[in-house]
Amino acid sequence: MSKTLAENTSDARSRLLDAAMTVIRQKGFSATTVDDICQAAGLTKGSFFHYFKSKQDLGVAAAQHFADMADGLFGSADYRKLADPVDRLLGYVDLRVAILQGPISSFTCLLGTMTQEVYKSHPAILAACDRHMAEHIGELVKDITEARDLYCPDALWTPDSLGLHIQAVLQGSFIFAKARGGPEVAVEILGHLRRYLKMLFKR
Amino acid sequence: MSKTLAENTSDARSRLLDAAMTVIRQKGFSATTVDDICQAAGLTKGSFFHYFKSKQDLGVAAAQHFADMADGLFGSADYRKLADPVDRLLGYVDLRVAILQGPISSFTCLLGTMTQEVYKSHPAILAACDRHMAEHIGELVKDITEARDLYCPDALWTPDSLGLHIQAVLQGSFIFAKARGGPEVAVEILGHLRRYLKMLFKR
DNA sequence: TTCGACATACCAACCAGTTGGTATGCAGAT
DNA sequence: ATCTGCATACCAACTGGTTGGTATGTCGAA
C-alpha cells in the first residue's frame, strides 16, 4: 500500500514501460540497456524478462504504450469539441505547442525517435511505430477531410498528405529542439505550420 | 584519381568517413560498431584508431564530412544562379525532391539522425550537428531574407524561423520515409512545403 | 634510420539473455 | 479451516558473445 513518489507504483510491467519511454527518449533505443530500464523502474533483470521476451519485444510494447498515452491526451482534449474542423486542427497544433515544456524527453515522440534508429535493424519495432503514427494521423485526417470539404473542396492536395505533413513538421521540430537544447525553436517552427493551415483553409 | 563507386579508393581517412556516413545512416550511431565501419571501409581497427581517437571523435568528423558533402552538392547546384530569390528557394526544395532516390540511407540527413540519438550522451557530436545544420540553414536564410524584402517586407515571421521550418519539414519527411520504407511519402510532404513557400511569397 | 600508415592480437568492460531460486497467492480437496 | 499443488511475480548471480580501445609489429617512403 505504501508508495514512493518518483518510482510510480502501478504494476511492474507498467513501471517498466514508463521507464522505457523516458530512457529511450533520452538515450535512444540502441543505447539504452535493459539494466538502464530496470534501474529506472526499480526492478531487476529477471523481472524484465519475465514480462518481455526480448529487448525488441519491449520496444514494440513501448511503442504501444506511448501511443495509448498519446491517444488519451489528444482524444480527451478540449479542442476536440469545437464545431469547426479547422478550429480543431488549429487546436491540435496549439496543444502541441502548449505541451512543449519541461525536459525534452518529456514532449518528444518515442515513435519518431525509434523509427530513425531501428528502421533497418528491428523490423517489428519499425512496423509498430509506423502503425501507431498512421493511426494518430488518421484522427487528424478526419478533421482535415471535413475542413477541406467545407472550405476548399477543389484543393489539389489530399487529406492524407496534409496529415503526414503536419506530423513531419512536428517530428522535425523535435529534432531541432534536441539540437538547440530547448523547445523554443520548436515553437517557432510550429508557428509556420499554423500559418500554413490558416492559409489553406481561408474562411 | 581513379575511384570505384561503392568502396572508393581515396585515402583511408576519407574511406572511413564515407563508410561511417553510410553505416550510421543505416543503423544509427550507437548501433554501428567501429568494426562495422572498418569492414565497410575495407580497413582494420588499428587504422581506425590511428585517425580517430575515439568513436565519438569519429562522430564529430563524420558530421563535418557530411556537411562538406552537402555544401558541395547545394553550393554548386544550378538553381543557385537563378535571379529571383524565391526561385532559388523553390529550386532548393525541388532539388531535395529530386534527390529522393535510391536507398533511404543515401538521401537522409546524417546530422538529423545523429542529433536524435546522441543529444544526451555525446555533447560534442550534438554540438557539431547543431553547428552544421545552422550553417546549412544560414545559406537558406540569405535567400529567404532577400525574398521577404522583395515580396512581403511586412510579414510577421522572421527569415531564421522559416529556414528552420524548411529544414524541419525535411527532417520530418525523412522519418516518414524510413517508417514507410520508401521516399514517396517524403515527396508528398515536400509538396506541402513548396505550396507554403509559394503562398508566402505571392508574386 | 626514422616516421607515418596500417595490420594483428589482445583485453577489460559491458550487455542481452539464462538459470535457478524464493515468496506469495489462489483453487480445490479434505 | 487447513493442506496440497501449481502458477505468477520477482530476484541475484552467471554466461557467452560483443565492443571500444590498446599494445605492438610490419612495411614502404624519405
XYZ file of C-alpha atoms (C1' of nucleotides) in Angstrom:
466
model
C 0.000 0.000 0.000
C 2.728 2.490 0.900
C 4.134 4.031 -2.257
C 7.148 6.139 -3.080
C 6.575 9.024 -5.446
C 9.197 9.151 -8.147
C 9.114 5.462 -8.909
C 5.471 5.088 -9.714
C 3.701 2.298 -8.029
C 1.459 0.597 -10.520
C 2.281 -2.910 -11.537
C 5.745 -3.873 -12.599
C 5.022 -4.126 -16.313
C 3.680 -0.591 -16.473
C 6.603 0.676 -14.486
C 8.990 -0.936 -16.933
C 7.140 0.587 -19.871
C 7.082 4.043 -18.313
C 10.770 3.786 -17.575
C 11.469 2.587 -21.103
C 9.577 5.532 -22.589
C 11.632 8.000 -20.621
C 15.022 6.409 -21.004
C 14.672 5.553 -24.696
C 13.620 9.098 -25.477
C 16.746 10.303 -23.708
C 19.368 7.899 -24.984
C 17.774 6.265 -27.992
C 16.790 2.637 -28.291
C 20.171 1.058 -29.006
C 21.982 2.983 -26.339
C 19.512 2.138 -23.609
C 20.389 -1.059 -21.876
C 17.929 -3.386 -20.256
C 19.646 -2.592 -16.981
C 19.012 1.127 -17.528
C 15.321 0.457 -17.801
C 15.293 -1.888 -14.819
C 17.107 0.626 -12.685
C 14.741 3.411 -13.674
C 11.816 1.170 -12.862
C 13.325 -0.079 -9.604
C 13.233 -3.689 -10.726
C 15.692 -6.327 -11.754
C 16.520 -8.025 -14.988
C 14.772 -11.196 -14.018
C 11.570 -9.256 -13.746
C 12.173 -7.596 -17.085
C 12.495 -10.851 -18.941
C 9.513 -12.191 -17.124
C 7.353 -9.628 -18.903
C 9.198 -9.164 -22.197
C 10.796 -11.951 -24.102
C 13.463 -9.694 -25.611
C 14.569 -6.098 -25.803
C 12.949 -5.814 -29.217
C 9.727 -7.103 -27.696
C 9.889 -4.291 -25.170
C 10.398 -1.827 -27.987
C 7.171 -2.936 -29.602
C 5.306 -2.768 -26.313
C 6.738 0.644 -25.510
C 5.508 1.957 -28.858
C 2.044 0.685 -27.996
C 2.280 2.190 -24.524
C 3.304 5.548 -25.934
C 0.510 5.506 -28.490
C -2.028 4.723 -25.772
C -0.772 7.659 -23.742
C -0.972 9.991 -26.742
C -4.457 8.735 -27.559
C -5.557 9.602 -24.077
C -4.007 13.031 -24.223
C -5.330 14.129 -27.599
C -8.528 12.146 -27.557
C -9.843 13.857 -24.462
C -8.563 17.380 -25.137
C -10.967 20.287 -25.151
C -10.342 21.388 -28.728
C -11.950 18.144 -29.911
C -15.344 19.590 -29.044
C -15.022 22.625 -31.294
C -17.589 22.727 -34.077
C -15.408 23.922 -36.932
C -12.932 21.296 -38.176
C -10.367 23.995 -38.888
C -10.579 25.110 -35.278
C -9.968 21.541 -34.260
C -6.855 21.366 -36.425
C -5.527 24.638 -35.077
C -6.442 23.453 -31.602
C -4.337 20.380 -32.180
C -1.341 22.465 -33.188
C -1.882 24.791 -30.248
C -1.997 21.890 -27.835
C 1.218 20.555 -29.288
C 2.781 23.947 -28.688
C 1.416 24.075 -25.161
C 2.954 20.703 -24.434
C 6.429 21.926 -25.290
C 7.569 22.298 -21.719
C 9.837 20.631 -19.242
C 12.680 18.314 -20.202
C 12.994 17.495 -23.862
C 12.412 13.824 -23.313
C 9.002 14.624 -21.903
C 7.499 16.034 -25.083
C 9.324 14.330 -27.942
C 7.830 11.430 -29.809
C 9.038 7.965 -28.935
C 7.778 6.646 -32.266
C 9.756 9.112 -34.330
C 12.866 8.607 -32.248
C 12.756 4.842 -32.569
C 11.879 4.915 -36.259
C 15.066 6.798 -37.044
C 17.179 4.269 -35.223
C 15.716 0.876 -35.895
C 14.444 1.150 -39.424
C 16.981 -1.311 -40.710
C 17.651 -3.416 -37.654
C 14.342 -4.095 -35.895
C 11.509 -4.515 -38.390
C 8.991 -5.379 -35.690
C 9.580 -2.110 -33.865
C 9.546 -0.157 -37.100
C 6.212 -1.682 -38.080
C 4.750 -0.833 -34.679
C 5.953 2.773 -34.907
C 4.614 3.135 -38.417
C 1.235 1.703 -37.463
C 0.787 3.905 -34.411
C 1.878 7.034 -36.227
C -0.527 6.202 -39.035
C -3.354 5.796 -36.537
C -2.566 9.119 -34.930
C -2.514 10.781 -38.337
C -5.760 9.026 -39.160
C -7.521 11.041 -36.478
C -6.129 14.251 -37.927
C -7.191 13.240 -41.407
C -10.823 13.090 -40.314
C -10.745 16.775 -39.408
C -8.697 17.636 -42.469
C -11.176 15.951 -44.771
C -14.052 17.775 -43.153
C -12.238 21.085 -43.362
C -11.339 20.551 -46.972
C -14.881 19.687 -47.971
C -16.055 22.779 -46.202
C -13.544 25.417 -47.245
C -11.579 24.233 -50.262
C -13.133 21.187 -51.892
C -11.178 21.815 -55.072
C -7.784 21.894 -53.461
C -5.104 19.905 -55.246
C -3.720 18.129 -52.206
C -5.091 15.075 -50.420
C -6.074 14.990 -46.747
C -3.649 12.132 -46.152
C -0.710 14.094 -47.457
C -1.550 17.046 -45.228
C -1.827 14.771 -42.203
C 1.634 13.469 -42.973
C 2.937 16.972 -43.462
C 1.657 18.137 -40.090
C 3.243 15.190 -38.407
C 6.500 15.669 -40.293
C 6.763 19.260 -39.110
C 6.262 18.078 -35.549
C 8.907 15.402 -35.843
C 11.308 17.854 -37.416
C 10.672 20.397 -34.708
C 11.643 17.808 -32.095
C 14.959 17.241 -33.804
C 15.749 20.932 -33.598
C 14.587 21.117 -30.008
C 17.156 18.440 -29.262
C 19.840 20.170 -31.292
C 19.253 23.501 -29.567
C 18.660 22.044 -26.144
C 15.228 23.591 -25.660
C 11.695 23.812 -27.031
C 11.759 27.471 -28.129
C 12.862 26.626 -31.639
C 10.026 24.112 -31.969
C 7.527 26.840 -31.112
C 8.856 28.951 -33.972
C 8.630 26.071 -36.397
C 5.068 25.223 -35.399
C 4.176 28.875 -35.919
C 4.764 28.350 -39.625
C 2.693 25.198 -39.606
C -0.158 27.089 -38.018
C 0.120 29.846 -40.614
C 0.115 27.323 -43.435
C -3.065 25.717 -42.149
C -4.793 29.065 -41.861
C -3.765 29.920 -45.397
C -5.004 26.620 -46.750
C -8.401 26.927 -45.124
C -9.313 30.509 -45.914
C -12.605 31.317 -44.230
C 42.413 9.822 -59.119
C 40.525 6.789 -60.349
C 37.833 5.754 -57.912
C 35.481 2.856 -57.700
C 31.999 3.816 -56.659
C 30.981 1.859 -53.603
C 34.325 1.347 -51.943
C 36.181 4.371 -53.049
C 39.912 4.303 -53.141
C 40.985 7.631 -51.800
C 42.930 7.808 -48.594
C 41.990 5.723 -45.609
C 40.568 8.541 -43.542
C 38.104 9.521 -46.240
C 37.147 5.926 -46.764
C 36.422 5.571 -43.074
C 34.331 8.725 -43.106
C 32.390 7.666 -46.172
C 31.768 4.279 -44.625
C 30.689 5.888 -41.366
C 28.242 8.137 -43.191
C 26.597 5.190 -44.860
C 26.541 2.793 -41.945
C 25.473 5.322 -39.334
C 22.605 6.430 -41.525
C 21.513 2.819 -41.772
C 21.900 1.632 -38.218
C 22.192 4.787 -36.173
C 25.268 5.944 -34.282
C 25.024 3.761 -31.183
C 24.253 0.608 -33.083
C 27.126 0.950 -35.526
C 30.271 -0.582 -34.209
C 33.749 0.528 -35.025
C 34.215 -2.838 -36.697
C 31.192 -2.193 -38.906
C 32.790 0.957 -40.179
C 36.190 -0.675 -40.647
C 34.661 -3.537 -42.576
C 32.691 -1.198 -44.813
C 35.856 0.786 -45.453
C 37.959 -2.305 -46.000
C 40.316 -1.402 -43.212
C 41.111 -2.633 -39.738
C 40.651 -1.265 -36.296
C 44.252 -0.285 -35.972
C 43.773 2.057 -38.872
C 40.582 3.444 -37.410
C 42.181 4.439 -34.144
C 45.132 5.799 -35.976
C 42.889 8.502 -37.447
C 40.265 8.952 -34.744
C 40.991 8.930 -31.082
C 37.553 7.608 -30.188
C 34.226 6.671 -31.677
C 32.806 9.997 -30.537
C 35.659 11.722 -32.320
C 34.653 9.930 -35.496
C 31.089 11.080 -34.996
C 32.213 14.694 -34.943
C 34.368 14.199 -38.024
C 31.575 12.387 -39.849
C 29.244 15.303 -39.206
C 31.838 17.614 -40.706
C 32.344 15.270 -43.641
C 28.617 15.112 -44.290
C 28.284 18.870 -44.102
C 31.121 19.293 -46.591
C 29.417 16.921 -48.981
C 26.116 18.765 -48.655
C 27.849 22.095 -49.146
C 29.314 20.826 -52.394
C 26.003 19.489 -53.596
C 23.864 22.512 -52.850
C 26.511 25.139 -53.299
C 27.179 24.223 -56.899
C 23.633 23.395 -57.970
C 22.133 25.162 -60.958
C 19.240 26.768 -59.099
C 21.730 28.918 -57.227
C 22.164 31.011 -60.352
C 18.520 31.978 -60.659
C 17.900 35.685 -60.333
C 14.778 35.614 -58.186
C 15.399 34.543 -54.576
C 12.031 32.786 -54.478
C 13.055 30.712 -57.479
C 16.195 29.798 -55.617
C 14.185 28.658 -52.609
C 11.827 26.617 -54.741
C 14.835 25.298 -56.606
C 16.269 24.144 -53.324
C 13.107 22.245 -52.454
C 12.932 20.789 -55.946
C 16.486 19.572 -55.730
C 15.746 17.964 -52.391
C 12.826 16.186 -54.014
C 14.964 15.127 -56.960
C 17.495 13.648 -54.585
C 14.931 11.334 -53.022
C 16.061 8.260 -54.873
C 17.876 5.032 -54.246
C 18.259 3.506 -50.802
C 16.947 5.515 -47.891
C 20.352 5.840 -46.310
C 21.555 7.667 -49.391
C 19.330 10.719 -49.056
C 18.633 11.051 -45.332
C 20.497 13.525 -43.180
C 23.282 12.233 -41.004
C 23.056 15.307 -38.805
C 19.392 14.851 -38.031
C 19.813 11.151 -37.424
C 22.679 11.620 -35.004
C 21.043 14.539 -33.225
C 18.087 12.363 -32.264
C 20.311 9.728 -30.790
C 23.138 11.470 -29.069
C 21.559 14.600 -27.710
C 22.034 13.476 -24.140
C 25.028 11.205 -24.408
C 27.565 12.819 -26.750
C 27.565 16.595 -26.391
C 30.464 17.022 -28.799
C 28.600 15.281 -31.608
C 25.421 17.152 -30.807
C 27.235 20.471 -30.967
C 28.772 19.554 -34.324
C 25.401 18.541 -35.752
C 23.782 21.708 -34.495
C 26.521 23.882 -35.931
C 26.465 22.301 -39.374
C 22.704 22.358 -39.600
C 22.751 26.006 -38.584
C 25.271 26.754 -41.311
C 23.200 24.995 -43.910
C 20.142 26.910 -42.798
C 22.189 30.081 -42.882
C 22.558 29.740 -46.645
C 18.812 29.359 -46.998
C 18.208 32.356 -44.790
C 20.091 34.591 -47.217
C 17.612 33.788 -49.968
C 14.695 33.965 -47.577
C 15.696 37.422 -46.413
C 16.039 38.629 -49.958
C 12.700 37.144 -50.915
C 10.997 38.630 -47.914
C 12.369 42.094 -48.572
C 11.188 41.797 -52.129
C 7.737 40.311 -51.822
C 6.486 40.613 -48.265
C 8.614 43.023 -46.222
C 5.846 43.368 -43.649
C 5.459 39.687 -42.967
C 5.221 38.741 -39.310
C 7.704 35.890 -39.395
C 11.488 36.044 -39.329
C 13.751 34.609 -42.021
C 15.502 32.463 -39.419
C 12.301 30.828 -38.311
C 11.372 29.994 -41.896
C 14.789 28.494 -42.514
C 14.281 26.283 -39.500
C 10.814 25.367 -40.649
C 12.030 24.273 -44.075
C 14.693 22.146 -42.519
C 12.266 20.681 -40.009
C 9.926 19.579 -42.771
C 12.828 17.881 -44.491
C 13.930 16.094 -41.345
C 10.377 15.015 -40.638
C 9.945 13.740 -44.166
C 12.996 11.525 -43.714
C 11.467 9.951 -40.640
C 8.391 9.013 -42.598
C 10.443 7.750 -45.494
C 12.085 5.394 -43.021
C 8.789 4.404 -41.457
C 7.218 3.659 -44.830
C 10.303 2.138 -46.370
C 10.463 4.481 -49.344
C 10.779 8.107 -50.422
C 7.306 8.535 -51.944
C 5.826 9.823 -48.712
C 8.590 12.399 -48.425
C 7.706 13.731 -51.867
C 4.125 14.292 -50.729
C 5.267 16.094 -47.612
C 7.634 18.354 -49.508
C 4.777 19.199 -51.859
C 3.119 20.994 -48.973
C 6.321 22.797 -48.108
C 6.581 24.001 -51.688
C 2.987 25.224 -51.630
C 3.572 27.066 -48.378
C 6.558 28.885 -49.805
C 4.611 29.915 -52.891
C 1.795 31.196 -50.730
C 4.167 33.178 -48.534
C 5.879 34.858 -51.451
C 2.938 35.877 -53.601
C 4.282 37.417 -56.788
C 67.132 5.144 -39.506
C 63.153 7.245 -38.826
C 58.377 8.154 -39.439
C 53.731 7.762 -40.957
C 50.331 4.361 -42.323
C 48.284 0.492 -41.495
C 47.657 -4.602 -39.563
C 47.361 -8.236 -35.808
C 46.446 -9.682 -31.488
C 44.576 -8.848 -27.424
C 41.956 -7.058 -23.160
C 38.639 -5.311 -19.835
C 34.078 -3.754 -19.562
C 29.667 -4.358 -20.876
C 25.321 -6.352 -22.342
C 21.296 -9.330 -23.718
C 19.603 -13.133 -22.183
C 19.598 -17.541 -18.875
C 19.363 -20.171 -14.736
C 17.789 -21.486 -10.577
C 15.697 -19.979 -6.960
C 12.202 -17.755 -3.297
C 7.885 -15.621 -1.969
C 3.155 -15.134 -2.497
C -1.490 -16.047 -3.954
C -5.131 -18.970 -5.243
C -8.045 -23.198 -6.167
C -9.843 -27.250 -4.896
C -9.898 -31.323 -1.880
C -10.383 -32.777 2.771
C -10.025 -24.166 8.397
C -6.176 -26.405 6.525
C -3.344 -28.650 3.451
C -1.608 -29.618 -1.269
C -0.394 -28.321 -5.911
C 0.603 -25.110 -9.079
C 1.001 -20.654 -11.260
C 2.632 -15.955 -11.073
C 5.899 -12.416 -9.723
C 10.137 -11.259 -8.840
C 15.262 -11.597 -7.667
C 20.621 -12.435 -7.626
C 24.175 -14.471 -9.936
C 26.053 -16.067 -14.009
C 27.411 -16.681 -19.171
C 28.890 -16.177 -23.722
C 29.483 -13.100 -27.027
C 30.392 -8.279 -28.289
C 32.574 -3.696 -28.147
C 35.563 0.276 -27.623
C 40.044 0.745 -27.061
C 45.296 -0.578 -26.655
C 49.869 -2.531 -27.383
C 52.821 -3.955 -30.593
C 54.548 -5.076 -35.023
C 55.445 -4.595 -40.137
C 56.416 -2.228 -44.307
C 57.445 1.255 -47.565
C 58.924 6.011 -48.327
C 62.026 9.830 -47.295
